[in-house]
Amino acid sequence: MEHKEYYKTALQMAWPSVLESFFISLAAMIDTMMVGSLGSYAIAAVGLTTQPKLIGFTAFIAISIAVSALVARRRGQDDKYGANEVLLTALIIALSLCILISFAMVFFADTIMHLAGSNQDTHTASVQYFTIIMAGLIFNVTAMVINAAQRGSGNTRIAFTTNLTSSIINIIFNYLLINGNLGFPALGLRGAAFATVFGSFIAMLMSIRSLFKKQSLVQIPYIIKEKVRMHKSTAASIFNLGSNMFVENLFMRVGFLATALTSAKLGTDSFAIYNAGMNILSLGFSFGDGMQVAAVALAGRALGQKRPDIAVLYGQVCQRIGLIISIGLSAFLLFYGDNVMEIYFDNPEIIGEATMVTQFIMVIVLLQISQIIFGGCLRSGGDVRYTLMAGIISVTIIRTSMTLLLVNVFLLGQMGIWLGVLSDQLSRFVLLRHRFKQGKWTQIEI
């Protein structure tokens, strides 16, 4: 196979995942813009729920990444029974955890929002939004695990379709429920939360339906026919991969939460600017995440076939495609960054400060997309202890210390926040690229 064929295969695998992640991020941006019609307090209130919500998702993100890596490896080994065993085991583990975490998050929502930095302007609204979102967690979790297995099997279009549909439904019901259009009740932030949960519910139904298709590697009829059962060794594999990624994500969330708390202390307007900036940065993440999905599936399959050289080549191909995307996104922000911020805000003073944020994002996105893809390759090979170490060093230590120092000691305000984010992305890029180049990740058995 010539190198151009590897690019073709990577693009065929990646485009549904890239578009999926893009539309999820775009829907989140539109969600924030629509909520912004209620005032900057609403953007800040939704922003307060982001890190606690993602902490609640941490275990399930870890399980999903483990499922993708394991199913990709089983496909490379031509082990259909093993792939279905991974899915079934992961679903049982994830849904059991989901019930506990969802209950705890809802029960302690008031305390959690206080800890997240809510103030008199934002507390009640953030508690209401957070409670509704976390009550519907089971819909997200079910869809996440099934879609992770489908991605690992190489079927990235199903996840794209389900999440695109979910995003469209979310936007439609935002329009109907936030301000009460077409005879629907005006529920404000609660309406935005209900719209998100309903979209997740539809995504879950579509994901479950995908498990009944004959061409699918993972199938409910196959699980029933072959009497596939949860197995201790499979649970152990998911735990070994997932636990490292769980700890990595948890420590990273500590760093992200520290940044959010520091930004919240700068005031409601500053925190709204921070959240608008993170919304835009999530677009960069969406492209990187989409390419990472392709890298995990293709590199994992190659490793299952005992072809580490092909795994490395696919990693390089995905990273190069990601770099081209990041350059395009950076150029877009160079010319239209101020126009993007004008969609969020109408105050010229706020727009001026927000435009400075887009200038930071122009640089950050060049590092962000590449480091996400390198990290995905390492995880596909099972090199999760290194990614854990890289995450702790970059996010928990470097990002947190730089942010606190620049904001609280040097009094750089919003600039200090984004210099902290830049330092995190640069260090992660350096660490993960170095490990990828070493090639040790291709020698691990999972």
Tab-separated table of C-alpha atoms in Angstrom:
chain	number	residue	atom	x	y	z
A	1	MET	CA	0.000	0.000	0.000
A	2	GLU	CA	1.431	3.361	-1.026
A	3	HIS	CA	1.494	6.194	1.494
A	4	LYS	CA	-1.341	8.026	-0.286
A	5	GLU	CA	-3.536	4.980	0.412
A	6	TYR	CA	-2.861	5.386	4.131
A	7	TYR	CA	-4.020	9.000	3.887
A	8	LYS	CA	-7.125	7.870	2.007
A	9	THR	CA	-7.923	5.203	4.621
A	10	ALA	CA	-7.307	7.624	7.501
A	11	LEU	CA	-9.567	10.263	5.930
A	12	GLN	CA	-12.333	7.728	5.252
A	13	MET	CA	-12.160	6.632	8.885
A	14	ALA	CA	-11.778	10.133	10.286
A	15	TRP	CA	-14.288	12.317	8.478
A	16	PRO	CA	-17.407	11.045	10.308
A	17	SER	CA	-15.657	11.422	13.674
A	18	VAL	CA	-14.274	14.855	12.818
A	19	LEU	CA	-17.707	16.051	11.707
A	20	GLU	CA	-19.313	14.390	14.737
A	21	SER	CA	-17.007	16.164	17.176
A	22	PHE	CA	-17.293	19.419	15.213
A	23	PHE	CA	-21.090	19.431	15.304
A	24	ILE	CA	-21.121	18.548	19.008
A	25	SER	CA	-18.828	21.514	19.693
A	26	LEU	CA	-20.786	23.735	17.309
A	27	ALA	CA	-24.020	22.763	19.074
A	28	ALA	CA	-22.390	23.623	22.414
A	29	MET	CA	-21.372	27.016	21.005
A	30	ILE	CA	-24.880	27.651	19.678
A	31	ASP	CA	-26.256	26.454	23.025
A	32	THR	CA	-24.129	29.050	24.820
A	33	MET	CA	-25.096	31.780	22.345
A	34	MET	CA	-28.804	30.991	22.758
A	35	VAL	CA	-28.450	30.956	26.539
A	36	GLY	CA	-26.648	34.304	26.194
A	37	SER	CA	-29.994	35.858	25.221
A	38	LEU	CA	-30.827	35.634	28.946
A	39	GLY	CA	-27.759	37.721	29.861
A	40	SER	CA	-24.060	37.192	30.656
A	41	TYR	CA	-25.050	35.668	34.017
A	42	ALA	CA	-26.571	32.724	32.084
A	43	ILE	CA	-23.348	32.069	30.132
A	44	ALA	CA	-21.435	32.195	33.422
A	45	ALA	CA	-23.961	29.881	35.147
A	46	VAL	CA	-23.681	27.232	32.411
A	47	GLY	CA	-19.888	27.639	32.472
A	48	LEU	CA	-19.846	26.895	36.203
A	49	THR	CA	-21.378	23.477	35.549
A	50	THR	CA	-18.823	22.486	32.887
A	51	GLN	CA	-15.982	21.191	35.065
A	52	PRO	CA	-18.182	19.458	37.708
A	53	LYS	CA	-20.129	17.865	34.840
A	54	LEU	CA	-16.931	16.650	33.185
A	55	ILE	CA	-15.661	15.322	36.524
A	56	GLY	CA	-18.884	13.285	36.655
A	57	PHE	CA	-18.165	12.063	33.117
A	58	THR	CA	-14.522	11.205	33.868
A	59	ALA	CA	-15.034	7.506	34.612
A	60	PHE	CA	-17.170	7.027	31.501
A	61	ILE	CA	-14.730	8.843	29.234
A	62	ALA	CA	-12.016	6.497	30.526
A	63	ILE	CA	-14.188	3.417	29.956
A	64	SER	CA	-15.078	4.589	26.441
A	65	ILE	CA	-11.442	5.120	25.428
A	66	ALA	CA	-10.575	1.666	26.817
A	67	VAL	CA	-13.476	0.113	24.887
A	68	SER	CA	-12.367	1.713	21.595
A	69	ALA	CA	-8.785	0.507	22.050
A	70	LEU	CA	-9.810	-3.037	23.040
A	71	VAL	CA	-12.443	-3.483	20.317
A	72	ALA	CA	-9.960	-2.198	17.700
A	73	ARG	CA	-7.391	-4.720	18.942
A	74	ARG	CA	-9.986	-7.558	18.872
A	75	ARG	CA	-10.963	-6.633	15.333
A	76	GLY	CA	-7.321	-6.823	14.301
A	77	GLN	CA	-7.234	-10.295	15.888
A	78	ASP	CA	-10.481	-11.233	14.057
A	79	ASP	CA	-12.102	-11.979	17.427
A	80	LYS	CA	-15.815	-11.094	17.137
A	81	TYR	CA	-16.738	-12.849	20.389
A	82	GLY	CA	-14.049	-10.895	22.239
A	83	ALA	CA	-15.257	-7.571	20.804
A	84	ASN	CA	-18.829	-8.246	21.959
A	85	GLU	CA	-17.574	-9.390	25.352
A	86	VAL	CA	-15.778	-6.045	25.720
A	87	LEU	CA	-18.966	-4.122	24.905
A	88	LEU	CA	-21.201	-6.122	27.241
A	89	THR	CA	-18.723	-5.957	30.127
A	90	ALA	CA	-18.193	-2.232	29.651
A	91	LEU	CA	-21.939	-1.522	29.573
A	92	ILE	CA	-22.543	-3.404	32.831
A	93	ILE	CA	-19.680	-1.593	34.562
A	94	ALA	CA	-20.597	1.831	33.152
A	95	LEU	CA	-24.328	1.665	33.921
A	96	SER	CA	-23.684	0.452	37.477
A	97	LEU	CA	-21.329	3.388	38.075
A	98	CYS	CA	-23.727	5.777	36.339
A	99	ILE	CA	-26.539	5.151	38.813
A	100	LEU	CA	-24.253	5.960	41.760
A	101	ILE	CA	-22.591	9.028	40.222
A	102	SER	CA	-25.816	10.498	38.852
A	103	PHE	CA	-27.535	10.206	42.241
A	104	ALA	CA	-24.575	11.758	44.088
A	105	MET	CA	-24.280	14.677	41.643
A	106	VAL	CA	-28.000	15.500	41.855
A	107	PHE	CA	-28.145	15.131	45.658
A	108	PHE	CA	-25.105	17.373	46.235
A	109	ALA	CA	-25.756	19.819	43.353
A	110	ASP	CA	-26.108	22.851	45.647
A	111	THR	CA	-22.802	22.177	47.418
A	112	ILE	CA	-21.008	21.338	44.160
A	113	MET	CA	-21.996	24.662	42.578
A	114	HIS	CA	-20.770	26.557	45.651
A	115	LEU	CA	-17.424	24.745	45.338
A	116	ALA	CA	-17.350	25.519	41.588
A	117	GLY	CA	-17.343	29.247	42.397
A	118	SER	CA	-20.990	30.298	42.008
A	119	ASN	CA	-22.057	33.702	43.327
A	120	GLN	CA	-25.367	35.446	44.016
A	121	ASP	CA	-25.909	36.099	40.290
A	122	THR	CA	-25.307	32.542	39.136
A	123	HIS	CA	-25.927	30.056	41.970
A	124	THR	CA	-29.636	29.208	41.612
A	125	ALA	CA	-29.498	29.039	37.811
A	126	SER	CA	-26.380	26.840	37.812
A	127	VAL	CA	-27.884	24.415	40.365
A	128	GLN	CA	-31.061	24.027	38.299
A	129	TYR	CA	-29.120	23.452	35.066
A	130	PHE	CA	-26.637	21.023	36.667
A	131	THR	CA	-29.364	18.962	38.388
A	132	ILE	CA	-31.300	18.361	35.169
A	133	ILE	CA	-28.178	17.509	33.137
A	134	MET	CA	-26.850	15.010	35.680
A	135	ALA	CA	-30.282	13.398	36.166
A	136	GLY	CA	-30.132	12.451	32.460
A	137	LEU	CA	-26.574	11.107	32.659
A	138	ILE	CA	-27.637	7.515	31.915
A	139	PHE	CA	-28.642	8.458	28.349
A	140	ASN	CA	-25.195	9.945	27.656
A	141	VAL	CA	-23.339	7.028	29.200
A	142	THR	CA	-25.209	4.326	27.272
A	143	ALA	CA	-24.635	6.110	23.953
A	144	MET	CA	-20.972	6.844	24.796
A	145	VAL	CA	-20.061	3.200	25.464
A	146	ILE	CA	-21.911	1.817	22.422
A	147	ASN	CA	-20.453	4.479	20.119
A	148	ALA	CA	-16.965	3.802	21.522
A	149	ALA	CA	-17.300	0.122	20.583
A	150	GLN	CA	-18.560	1.065	17.118
A	151	ARG	CA	-15.618	3.447	16.601
A	152	GLY	CA	-13.167	0.759	17.702
A	153	SER	CA	-14.682	-1.621	15.155
A	154	GLY	CA	-14.098	1.006	12.465
A	155	ASN	CA	-17.737	2.099	12.179
A	156	THR	CA	-17.411	5.822	12.873
A	157	ARG	CA	-20.519	6.850	10.923
A	158	ILE	CA	-22.976	5.593	13.544
A	159	ALA	CA	-21.520	7.818	16.262
A	160	PHE	CA	-21.560	10.733	13.798
A	161	THR	CA	-25.241	10.195	12.935
A	162	THR	CA	-26.407	9.795	16.534
A	163	ASN	CA	-24.528	12.826	17.837
A	164	LEU	CA	-25.474	15.038	14.890
A	165	THR	CA	-29.149	14.162	15.419
A	166	SER	CA	-28.789	14.808	19.151
A	167	SER	CA	-27.226	18.222	18.495
A	168	ILE	CA	-29.984	19.250	16.059
A	169	ILE	CA	-32.693	18.211	18.529
A	170	ASN	CA	-30.878	20.105	21.278
A	171	ILE	CA	-30.821	23.326	19.213
A	172	ILE	CA	-34.486	22.989	18.162
A	173	PHE	CA	-35.682	22.515	21.736
A	174	ASN	CA	-33.402	25.331	22.925
A	175	TYR	CA	-35.341	27.591	20.559
A	176	LEU	CA	-38.668	26.282	21.853
A	177	LEU	CA	-37.938	26.156	25.583
A	178	ILE	CA	-35.443	28.897	26.521
A	179	ASN	CA	-37.599	31.894	25.551
A	180	GLY	CA	-40.892	30.064	24.977
A	181	ASN	CA	-41.407	30.098	21.213
A	182	LEU	CA	-44.314	28.575	19.224
A	183	GLY	CA	-46.480	28.246	22.324
A	184	PHE	CA	-43.927	26.321	24.411
A	185	PRO	CA	-43.244	27.477	28.008
A	186	ALA	CA	-40.327	29.897	28.587
A	187	LEU	CA	-38.134	27.853	30.944
A	188	GLY	CA	-34.873	29.814	30.632
A	189	LEU	CA	-31.799	27.806	31.606
A	190	ARG	CA	-33.962	24.866	32.666
A	191	GLY	CA	-35.269	24.749	29.088
A	192	ALA	CA	-31.705	24.560	27.745
A	193	ALA	CA	-30.973	21.686	30.137
A	194	PHE	CA	-34.135	19.766	29.161
A	195	ALA	CA	-33.243	20.239	25.473
A	196	THR	CA	-29.778	18.749	26.083
A	197	VAL	CA	-31.175	15.729	27.957
A	198	PHE	CA	-33.823	15.054	25.302
A	199	GLY	CA	-31.154	15.144	22.594
A	200	SER	CA	-29.080	12.640	24.608
A	201	PHE	CA	-32.111	10.351	24.969
A	202	ILE	CA	-32.631	10.229	21.196
A	203	ALA	CA	-28.892	9.568	20.677
A	204	MET	CA	-29.107	6.633	23.097
A	205	LEU	CA	-32.036	5.085	21.189
A	206	MET	CA	-30.160	5.425	17.882
A	207	SER	CA	-27.004	3.885	19.371
A	208	ILE	CA	-28.926	0.890	20.714
A	209	ARG	CA	-30.586	0.445	17.311
A	210	SER	CA	-27.132	0.256	15.666
A	211	LEU	CA	-26.455	-2.933	17.647
A	212	PHE	CA	-29.168	-4.761	15.668
A	213	LYS	CA	-27.578	-4.194	12.236
A	214	LYS	CA	-26.177	-7.320	10.587
A	215	GLN	CA	-22.998	-5.648	9.310
A	216	SER	CA	-22.053	-4.453	12.804
A	217	LEU	CA	-19.147	-6.208	14.544
A	218	VAL	CA	-20.867	-5.654	17.900
A	219	GLN	CA	-24.474	-6.897	17.921
A	220	ILE	CA	-27.179	-7.631	20.466
A	221	PRO	CA	-28.463	-10.659	18.426
A	222	TYR	CA	-24.892	-12.079	18.394
A	223	ILE	CA	-24.548	-11.531	22.157
A	224	ILE	CA	-27.827	-13.414	22.744
A	225	LYS	CA	-27.105	-16.194	20.222
A	226	GLU	CA	-23.551	-16.885	21.419
A	227	LYS	CA	-24.521	-16.353	25.080
A	228	VAL	CA	-21.776	-13.770	25.550
A	229	ARG	CA	-21.188	-13.073	29.229
A	230	MET	CA	-19.280	-10.560	31.287
A	231	HIS	CA	-15.801	-11.985	31.938
A	232	LYS	CA	-13.347	-11.157	34.725
A	233	SER	CA	-10.338	-10.977	32.400
A	234	THR	CA	-12.146	-8.534	30.095
A	235	ALA	CA	-13.239	-6.444	33.084
A	236	ALA	CA	-9.609	-6.467	34.238
A	237	SER	CA	-8.414	-5.247	30.810
A	238	ILE	CA	-10.981	-2.431	30.843
A	239	PHE	CA	-9.969	-1.583	34.421
A	240	ASN	CA	-6.223	-1.627	33.665
A	241	LEU	CA	-6.621	0.738	30.719
A	242	GLY	CA	-9.515	2.741	32.120
A	243	SER	CA	-8.180	3.269	35.647
A	244	ASN	CA	-5.056	5.044	34.411
A	245	MET	CA	-7.129	7.182	32.074
A	246	PHE	CA	-9.618	7.851	34.883
A	247	VAL	CA	-6.858	9.094	37.181
A	248	GLU	CA	-5.358	11.086	34.287
A	249	ASN	CA	-8.697	12.734	33.517
A	250	LEU	CA	-9.426	13.334	37.207
A	251	PHE	CA	-6.099	15.084	37.784
A	252	MET	CA	-6.595	17.065	34.581
A	253	ARG	CA	-10.052	18.124	35.762
A	254	VAL	CA	-8.440	19.451	38.928
A	255	GLY	CA	-6.263	21.682	36.744
A	256	PHE	CA	-9.195	22.737	34.559
A	257	LEU	CA	-11.324	23.459	37.628
A	258	ALA	CA	-8.548	25.558	39.184
A	259	THR	CA	-8.417	27.634	35.987
A	260	ALA	CA	-12.203	28.034	35.928
A	261	LEU	CA	-12.326	29.021	39.613
A	262	THR	CA	-9.551	31.580	39.122
A	263	SER	CA	-11.399	33.014	36.134
A	264	ALA	CA	-14.718	33.106	38.036
A	265	LYS	CA	-13.082	35.238	40.740
A	266	LEU	CA	-12.273	37.903	38.124
A	267	GLY	CA	-16.016	38.680	37.838
A	268	THR	CA	-19.108	37.585	35.905
A	269	ASP	CA	-18.113	39.332	32.641
A	270	SER	CA	-14.554	37.947	32.733
A	271	PHE	CA	-15.866	34.461	33.430
A	272	ALA	CA	-18.317	34.790	30.529
A	273	ILE	CA	-15.370	35.729	28.256
A	274	TYR	CA	-13.403	32.727	29.535
A	275	ASN	CA	-16.316	30.388	28.758
A	276	ALA	CA	-16.786	31.875	25.282
A	277	GLY	CA	-13.061	31.286	24.681
A	278	MET	CA	-13.286	27.700	25.911
A	279	ASN	CA	-16.273	27.226	23.591
A	280	ILE	CA	-14.142	28.290	20.619
A	281	LEU	CA	-11.199	26.170	21.812
A	282	SER	CA	-13.559	23.194	21.954
A	283	LEU	CA	-13.793	23.455	18.144
A	284	GLY	CA	-10.069	22.768	17.973
A	285	PHE	CA	-10.550	19.873	20.376
A	286	SER	CA	-13.338	18.510	18.178
A	287	PHE	CA	-11.037	18.254	15.147
A	288	GLY	CA	-8.262	16.711	17.229
A	289	ASP	CA	-10.683	14.278	18.857
A	290	GLY	CA	-12.058	13.235	15.478
A	291	MET	CA	-8.576	12.494	14.144
A	292	GLN	CA	-7.744	10.746	17.421
A	293	VAL	CA	-10.682	8.360	16.891
A	294	ALA	CA	-9.246	7.381	13.501
A	295	ALA	CA	-5.750	7.015	14.969
A	296	VAL	CA	-6.998	4.765	17.807
A	297	ALA	CA	-9.021	2.533	15.465
A	298	LEU	CA	-6.363	2.219	12.744
A	299	ALA	CA	-3.310	1.975	15.010
A	300	GLY	CA	-5.139	-0.433	17.336
A	301	ARG	CA	-6.141	-2.667	14.444
A	302	ALA	CA	-2.563	-2.669	13.100
A	303	LEU	CA	-1.205	-3.610	16.529
A	304	GLY	CA	-3.737	-6.447	16.722
A	305	GLN	CA	-2.331	-7.661	13.397
A	306	LYS	CA	1.219	-7.457	14.848
A	307	ARG	CA	2.186	-4.593	12.534
A	308	PRO	CA	3.684	-1.874	14.776
A	309	ASP	CA	5.247	-0.176	11.739
A	310	ILE	CA	1.791	0.345	10.223
A	311	ALA	CA	0.480	1.606	13.578
A	312	VAL	CA	3.213	4.266	13.668
A	313	LEU	CA	2.565	5.230	10.053
A	314	TYR	CA	-1.160	5.710	10.707
A	315	GLY	CA	-0.307	7.836	13.735
A	316	GLN	CA	1.945	10.046	11.600
A	317	VAL	CA	-0.671	10.331	8.847
A	318	CYS	CA	-3.420	11.344	11.292
A	319	GLN	CA	-1.141	13.910	12.953
A	320	ARG	CA	-0.217	15.508	9.611
A	321	ILE	CA	-3.880	15.778	8.616
A	322	GLY	CA	-4.609	17.266	12.043
A	323	LEU	CA	-1.848	19.845	11.610
A	324	ILE	CA	-3.313	21.018	8.297
A	325	ILE	CA	-6.730	21.388	9.985
A	326	SER	CA	-5.221	23.353	12.893
A	327	ILE	CA	-3.478	25.780	10.505
A	328	GLY	CA	-6.800	26.396	8.742
A	329	LEU	CA	-8.626	27.007	12.029
A	330	SER	CA	-5.875	29.346	13.233
A	331	ALA	CA	-6.076	31.347	9.988
A	332	PHE	CA	-9.860	31.616	10.359
A	333	LEU	CA	-9.481	33.068	13.869
A	334	LEU	CA	-6.826	35.498	12.611
A	335	PHE	CA	-9.281	37.086	10.182
A	336	TYR	CA	-12.635	36.514	11.901
A	337	GLY	CA	-11.902	36.131	15.641
A	338	ASP	CA	-13.493	39.480	16.543
A	339	ASN	CA	-16.613	38.654	14.486
A	340	VAL	CA	-17.002	35.377	16.377
A	341	MET	CA	-16.891	37.162	19.735
A	342	GLU	CA	-19.472	39.705	18.513
A	343	ILE	CA	-21.931	36.804	18.321
A	344	TYR	CA	-21.492	36.167	22.051
A	345	PHE	CA	-21.378	39.760	23.313
A	346	ASP	CA	-22.724	43.175	22.344
A	347	ASN	CA	-20.646	45.302	24.771
A	348	PRO	CA	-17.645	46.800	22.842
A	349	GLU	CA	-15.438	46.698	25.971
A	350	ILE	CA	-16.131	43.008	26.534
A	351	ILE	CA	-15.643	42.247	22.819
A	352	GLY	CA	-12.216	43.958	22.892
A	353	GLU	CA	-11.021	41.783	25.791
A	354	ALA	CA	-12.602	38.681	24.228
A	355	THR	CA	-10.777	39.293	20.909
A	356	MET	CA	-7.460	39.101	22.803
A	357	VAL	CA	-8.526	35.606	23.875
A	358	THR	CA	-8.997	34.488	20.242
A	359	GLN	CA	-5.389	35.563	19.545
A	360	PHE	CA	-4.192	33.127	22.196
A	361	ILE	CA	-6.424	30.394	20.797
A	362	MET	CA	-4.847	30.868	17.337
A	363	VAL	CA	-1.546	29.638	18.790
A	364	ILE	CA	-2.974	27.099	21.245
A	365	VAL	CA	-4.934	25.214	18.584
A	366	LEU	CA	-1.730	24.454	16.614
A	367	LEU	CA	-0.414	22.512	19.626
A	368	GLN	CA	-3.752	21.157	20.835
A	369	ILE	CA	-4.792	19.088	17.825
A	370	SER	CA	-1.390	17.412	17.430
A	371	GLN	CA	-1.029	16.507	21.118
A	372	ILE	CA	-4.540	14.982	21.170
A	373	ILE	CA	-3.645	12.705	18.235
A	374	PHE	CA	-0.285	11.691	19.736
A	375	GLY	CA	-2.065	10.904	23.016
A	376	GLY	CA	-4.663	8.788	21.198
A	377	CYS	CA	-1.932	6.708	19.557
A	378	LEU	CA	-0.258	6.058	22.904
A	379	ARG	CA	-3.584	4.996	24.458
A	380	SER	CA	-4.373	2.685	21.528
A	381	GLY	CA	-1.129	0.875	22.345
A	382	GLY	CA	-1.927	0.723	26.060
A	383	ASP	CA	0.752	3.264	27.071
A	384	VAL	CA	-1.685	4.850	29.533
A	385	ARG	CA	0.745	5.297	32.431
A	386	TYR	CA	2.800	7.713	30.377
A	387	THR	CA	-0.261	9.707	29.266
A	388	LEU	CA	-1.276	9.830	32.942
A	389	MET	CA	2.112	11.264	33.880
A	390	ALA	CA	2.014	13.756	30.999
A	391	GLY	CA	-1.469	14.921	31.998
A	392	ILE	CA	-0.535	15.424	35.647
A	393	ILE	CA	2.649	17.340	34.799
A	394	SER	CA	1.044	19.530	32.117
A	395	VAL	CA	-2.435	20.267	33.437
A	396	THR	CA	-2.406	19.696	37.180
A	397	ILE	CA	1.042	21.129	37.874
A	398	ILE	CA	2.136	23.475	35.054
A	399	ARG	CA	-1.257	24.899	34.057
A	400	THR	CA	-2.480	25.366	37.638
A	401	SER	CA	0.735	26.902	38.984
A	402	MET	CA	1.179	29.209	35.976
A	403	THR	CA	-2.437	30.394	36.143
A	404	LEU	CA	-2.358	31.092	39.889
A	405	LEU	CA	1.025	32.840	39.624
A	406	LEU	CA	0.177	35.015	36.615
A	407	VAL	CA	-3.305	35.994	37.824
A	408	ASN	CA	-2.804	36.347	41.589
A	409	VAL	CA	0.832	37.511	41.784
A	410	PHE	CA	1.494	39.299	38.486
A	411	LEU	CA	-2.174	40.449	38.215
A	412	LEU	CA	-2.417	39.704	34.481
A	413	GLY	CA	-6.134	38.892	34.654
A	414	GLN	CA	-7.570	37.251	31.528
A	415	MET	CA	-4.125	37.211	29.885
A	416	GLY	CA	-2.762	35.194	32.816
A	417	ILE	CA	-5.562	32.653	32.410
A	418	TRP	CA	-4.737	32.036	28.746
A	419	LEU	CA	-0.967	32.009	29.249
A	420	GLY	CA	-1.640	29.185	31.711
A	421	VAL	CA	-3.678	27.307	29.087
A	422	LEU	CA	-0.901	27.855	26.509
A	423	SER	CA	1.772	26.491	28.878
A	424	ASP	CA	-0.325	23.353	29.422
A	425	GLN	CA	-0.835	22.682	25.704
A	426	LEU	CA	2.838	23.279	24.884
A	427	SER	CA	4.100	20.907	27.588
A	428	ARG	CA	1.612	18.185	26.606
A	429	PHE	CA	2.639	18.514	22.959
A	430	VAL	CA	6.346	18.159	23.812
A	431	LEU	CA	5.865	15.189	26.176
A	432	LEU	CA	3.445	13.192	24.005
A	433	ARG	CA	5.327	13.798	20.758
A	434	HIS	CA	8.559	12.609	22.397
A	435	ARG	CA	6.927	9.368	23.577
A	436	PHE	CA	5.287	8.746	20.207
A	437	LYS	CA	8.658	9.115	18.452
A	438	GLN	CA	10.258	6.589	20.855
A	439	GLY	CA	7.808	3.892	19.661
A	440	LYS	CA	7.565	2.019	22.995
A	441	TRP	CA	3.751	2.286	22.859
A	442	THR	CA	3.692	-0.269	20.009
A	443	GLN	CA	5.236	-3.021	22.158
A	444	ILE	CA	2.603	-3.279	24.942
A	445	GLU	CA	0.134	-6.197	25.185
A	446	ILE	CA	-3.453	-5.362	26.170
